[in-house]
Amino acid sequence: MRLKTLSFTRISLITMLMCSQVAFAQQADGPALRSDNIDEVLNAMTTEEKCALLVGGAGIVPDVPNVAGYTRTIPRLGIPMTALSDGPAGLRIDPTREGTSQTFYCTGFPIGTLIASSWDPAMVEVMTQAMGSEVLEYGVDVLLAPGMNIHRNPLCGRNFEYLSEDPLLSGRIAAAYVRGVQSKGVGCSVKHFAANNQETNRLENDARISERALREIYLKNFEIAVKEGRPWTVMSSYNKLNGEYTQQSHRLLTTILRDDWGFDGLVMTDWGCKDSTVKSAKAGNDLMMPGFQRERDRLMAAVESGELTQAELDRNVRRVLEYIVKTPHYRKYPYSNQPDLKAHAQVARKAAEESIVLLRNEHGTLPLKGGEKVALYGINSVDFLGVGTGSGFVHMAHVANMQEALTTAGFSLDEDLANYYRHCYALQQDKERMEASSTDKRHRSEPEVSVKAIERQAKANDVAIIVLGRIAGEGADRVVHDDFELTAIERELIQNVSLVYHKADKRVVVVLNIVGVVETASWKGLVDAIILPWTPGQEGAHAVADIIKGKVNPSGKLPMTFPVNYMDSPSAGNFPYRWDMSGRRGTRRNVDFTEYEEGIWVGYRHFQTRGVEVSYPFGYGLSYTTFDYGQPKVKANQEGFTATITVTNTGKVPGREVVELYVSAPSGGLEKPDRELKAFAKTKTLMPGESETLTLTVTTYEMASFNESTAAWETAAGTYKLLFGASATDIRRTVSFKMKKAIGF
Ligand code: BGC
């Protein structure tokens, strides 16, 4: 977060200088921009104006200070400035401004990984409508979100912003996210296109990926988001892909994105400046962000020399203009600076409720009856993490913590223990203030609690709840030791609390307030219940308390696998193990280049097919009720198939169930994973005894694999098994159908 602020201060100085050099002083001496006269405006523009429009700015937007960036204004042609800001857990703008006591806080919604855990695109769309209206009411035109790189490895520092290890789930959730935001008349920028799967040396790292893995895994989710969400803009990534910066890849940004997928919006760079601006422009990267004078100079020189043709220049400028006429700034929308933060807090809470995953619940530990005396452990019970750091941070007026949420939900806390943690937290904050290191919250140290004290607390309370936290953000990946794996103090806390409480016949619940996957296999057996809210936004602690109390029945499921050990991850050997930049530049494995040797065998595709034991499988999540899956019916033809399945709530409390449809392809075609997610659907809230019939549709194209030798998608002929599961490993019903002929695309 602090890193971010520093870099933007630097950028704003540069851009201030840049702005002073651009004098678009005249007013309206050409045609004024309209959606139906873009060619006319294009003809009236000078080359200098065109190049200026292709290079953005950052830092000093008059009305909306401290957004991430903006596009330039050309007043004489009625071209307004438009403002772009992060995303994805809510709008990120500074909460205070000079000269006013008014505040500009935004709602902290659940992070990407949590909304993907909902498996509920309709809910996501409702949530992002609220987000979109904050973007609109704060005078911003584009939300730089959703982040949707595949969870290739559990240590990627930005996984929390991203959605899933599976491209279908990722694509469908991202498409819904985009539809919700854009329904408010503002745009999205899906990012980071593509293969930005590690933060270590992200500006230069070369992701080396086979064509098949690229198409089926790392591009597939973007393809779905583009086709089903129709985002206004796409953000190219910092990294290289097979030797070429993505922002300079004509094949990626024009052939695949536009020609194959039909994307008709604007492509902007991620926030940086590569040497070959002209190559980016030619590739179809229309807008350079945050924008530097030298980029404009390069474009001008290239137009003069003919390296950048007039047609290429005009093509990119046209796309910027087509974007601008859609924006609120163009429409002169009178934004209020007063979004309905109260209502949106409720939306954020509901989204968390619908998404939180219950990982373990032995002996019916949860829900509690209500009103119990709770001994609440863990520094993150006070410093509850709503979102991650970096550009994924949101300035929220308040983040509810677990102390507050449990009290509000009617539990009584062990006050001595609560005070102890409040005190430790205050001390740590003081220390950080003195060391001016408030951003690196990752190393917030877990205070020790003696066995004696735990014994006292176990006597005085009914139940123990332990909150464990993990924070991360842009610019660095996580590490295995003391991050993916628990620290010695955390282990000791879990061990001691479990031992003592179990002796007293009392239960222990763990709440994982984390930004990414952690090791669970070695300690989960010690505790009775585990709740996984990830970092659930500003109201998420209340959602956790409602789940503990049983007011909410959890219905989230994992969007990725929890491996037993880090080294079981298929990419473990090909991912930066820790932040180590030593070695000769350009030659450092996993720093300068990363071999995606695992190919398409990402996540459950690897674990399931190869029978590798996991701690929690993809798609897994418990409920307080049980569901019966009826016999599915399938209608298939050469276009694809439609399946229906009836789900019945067979338990005692209302609840929702996600049905996951995996397809197992016949042998004979390309080698495929044992099963692949091809559709999913979530029931409404079913009352005990109530049923709902879900419909799942899959096209033949969606079943296809990419054949590298023919550079085409193909769906083999033969018998396909359809597996209806409650997770990737818990298959409840299976049916099959026959594809008579192979089909190519
Ligand atoms: C991040 C993007 C973000 C941009 C603007 C970059 O460093 O990678 O995700 O949108 O900054 O803040």
Coordinates of N, CA, C and O and ligand atoms in Angstrom, one line a residue, residues 4 8 68 85-87 92 144 158 161 191-192 196 199 202 235 238 270-271 391 474, ligand 1:
K4 N 2.8 1.7 -3.2 CA 1.9 2.2 -4.2 C 1.8 3.8 -4.1 O 2.0 4.5 -5.1
F8 N 3.0 6.6 -6.8 CA 2.1 7.6 -7.5 C 2.5 9.0 -7.2 O 2.3 9.9 -8.0
A68 N -6.2 6.1 -10.0 CA -4.9 5.5 -10.5 C -4.5 6.2 -11.8 O -3.3 6.2 -12.1
S85 N -9.8 3.9 -11.9 CA -9.2 3.6 -10.6 C -9.5 2.1 -10.2 O -10.4 1.5 -10.7
D86 N -8.6 1.6 -9.3 CA -8.8 0.2 -8.8 C -10.0 0.0 -8.0 O -10.5 1.0 -7.4
G87 N -10.5 -1.1 -7.8 CA -10.5 -2.5 -8.1 C -9.4 -3.4 -7.4 O -8.4 -2.9 -6.9
R92 N -10.9 2.1 -5.2 CA -9.8 2.6 -4.4 C -9.5 4.1 -4.7 O -8.9 4.3 -5.8
L144 N -10.7 -0.6 -12.4 CA -9.7 -1.5 -12.9 C -9.8 -2.9 -12.3 O -9.1 -3.2 -11.4
R158 N -1.0 -12.1 -5.3 CA -2.3 -11.4 -5.7 C -3.4 -12.4 -5.9 O -4.5 -12.0 -6.4
E161 N -6.9 -11.3 -5.1 CA -7.7 -10.5 -6.1 C -8.3 -11.3 -7.2 O -9.2 -10.9 -7.8
K191 N -8.3 -7.7 -15.9 CA -6.9 -7.7 -15.9 C -6.3 -9.0 -15.2 O -7.1 -9.7 -14.5
H192 N -5.1 -9.4 -15.4 CA -4.1 -8.8 -16.2 C -3.8 -9.7 -17.3 O -3.4 -10.9 -17.1
N196 N -0.2 -13.4 -15.8 CA 0.5 -12.7 -14.7 C 0.3 -13.5 -13.4 O -0.5 -13.1 -12.5
E199 N 4.1 -12.5 -8.8 CA 4.5 -11.1 -8.5 C 6.0 -10.9 -8.6 O 6.5 -9.8 -8.9
R202 N 7.6 -9.3 -11.7 CA 6.4 -9.3 -12.5 C 6.5 -8.4 -13.8 O 5.9 -8.6 -14.8
M235 N -7.0 -4.9 -19.5 CA -5.7 -4.4 -19.2 C -4.6 -5.5 -19.5 O -4.7 -6.6 -19.0
Y238 N 2.0 -6.9 -17.1 CA 3.4 -6.4 -17.2 C 4.3 -7.4 -17.8 O 5.3 -7.1 -18.4
D270 N -0.9 -2.2 -18.2 CA -0.8 -2.1 -16.8 C 0.2 -0.9 -16.5 O 0.8 -0.4 -17.4
W271 N 0.2 -0.5 -15.3 CA 0.8 0.8 -14.9 C 2.4 0.8 -15.0 O 3.0 0.4 -14.0
S391 N -2.7 -2.3 -4.9 CA -3.9 -1.7 -5.6 C -5.2 -2.5 -5.3 O -6.2 -2.0 -5.6
E474 N 0.1 -6.9 -4.0 CA 0.9 -6.7 -5.3 C 2.4 -6.4 -5.0 O 2.7 -5.8 -4.0
Ligands
BGC1 C1 -1.4 -3.0 -10.9 C2 -2.8 -3.0 -11.5 C3 -3.5 -1.7 -11.1 C4 -2.6 -0.5 -11.5 C5 -3.2 0.8 -11.1 C6 -0.6 -1.8 -11.1 O1 0.6 -1.8 -10.4 O2 -0.8 -4.2 -11.3 O3 -3.6 -4.1 -11.1 O4 -4.7 -1.6 -11.7 O5 -1.3 -0.7 -10.8 O6 -3.2 1.0 -9.7

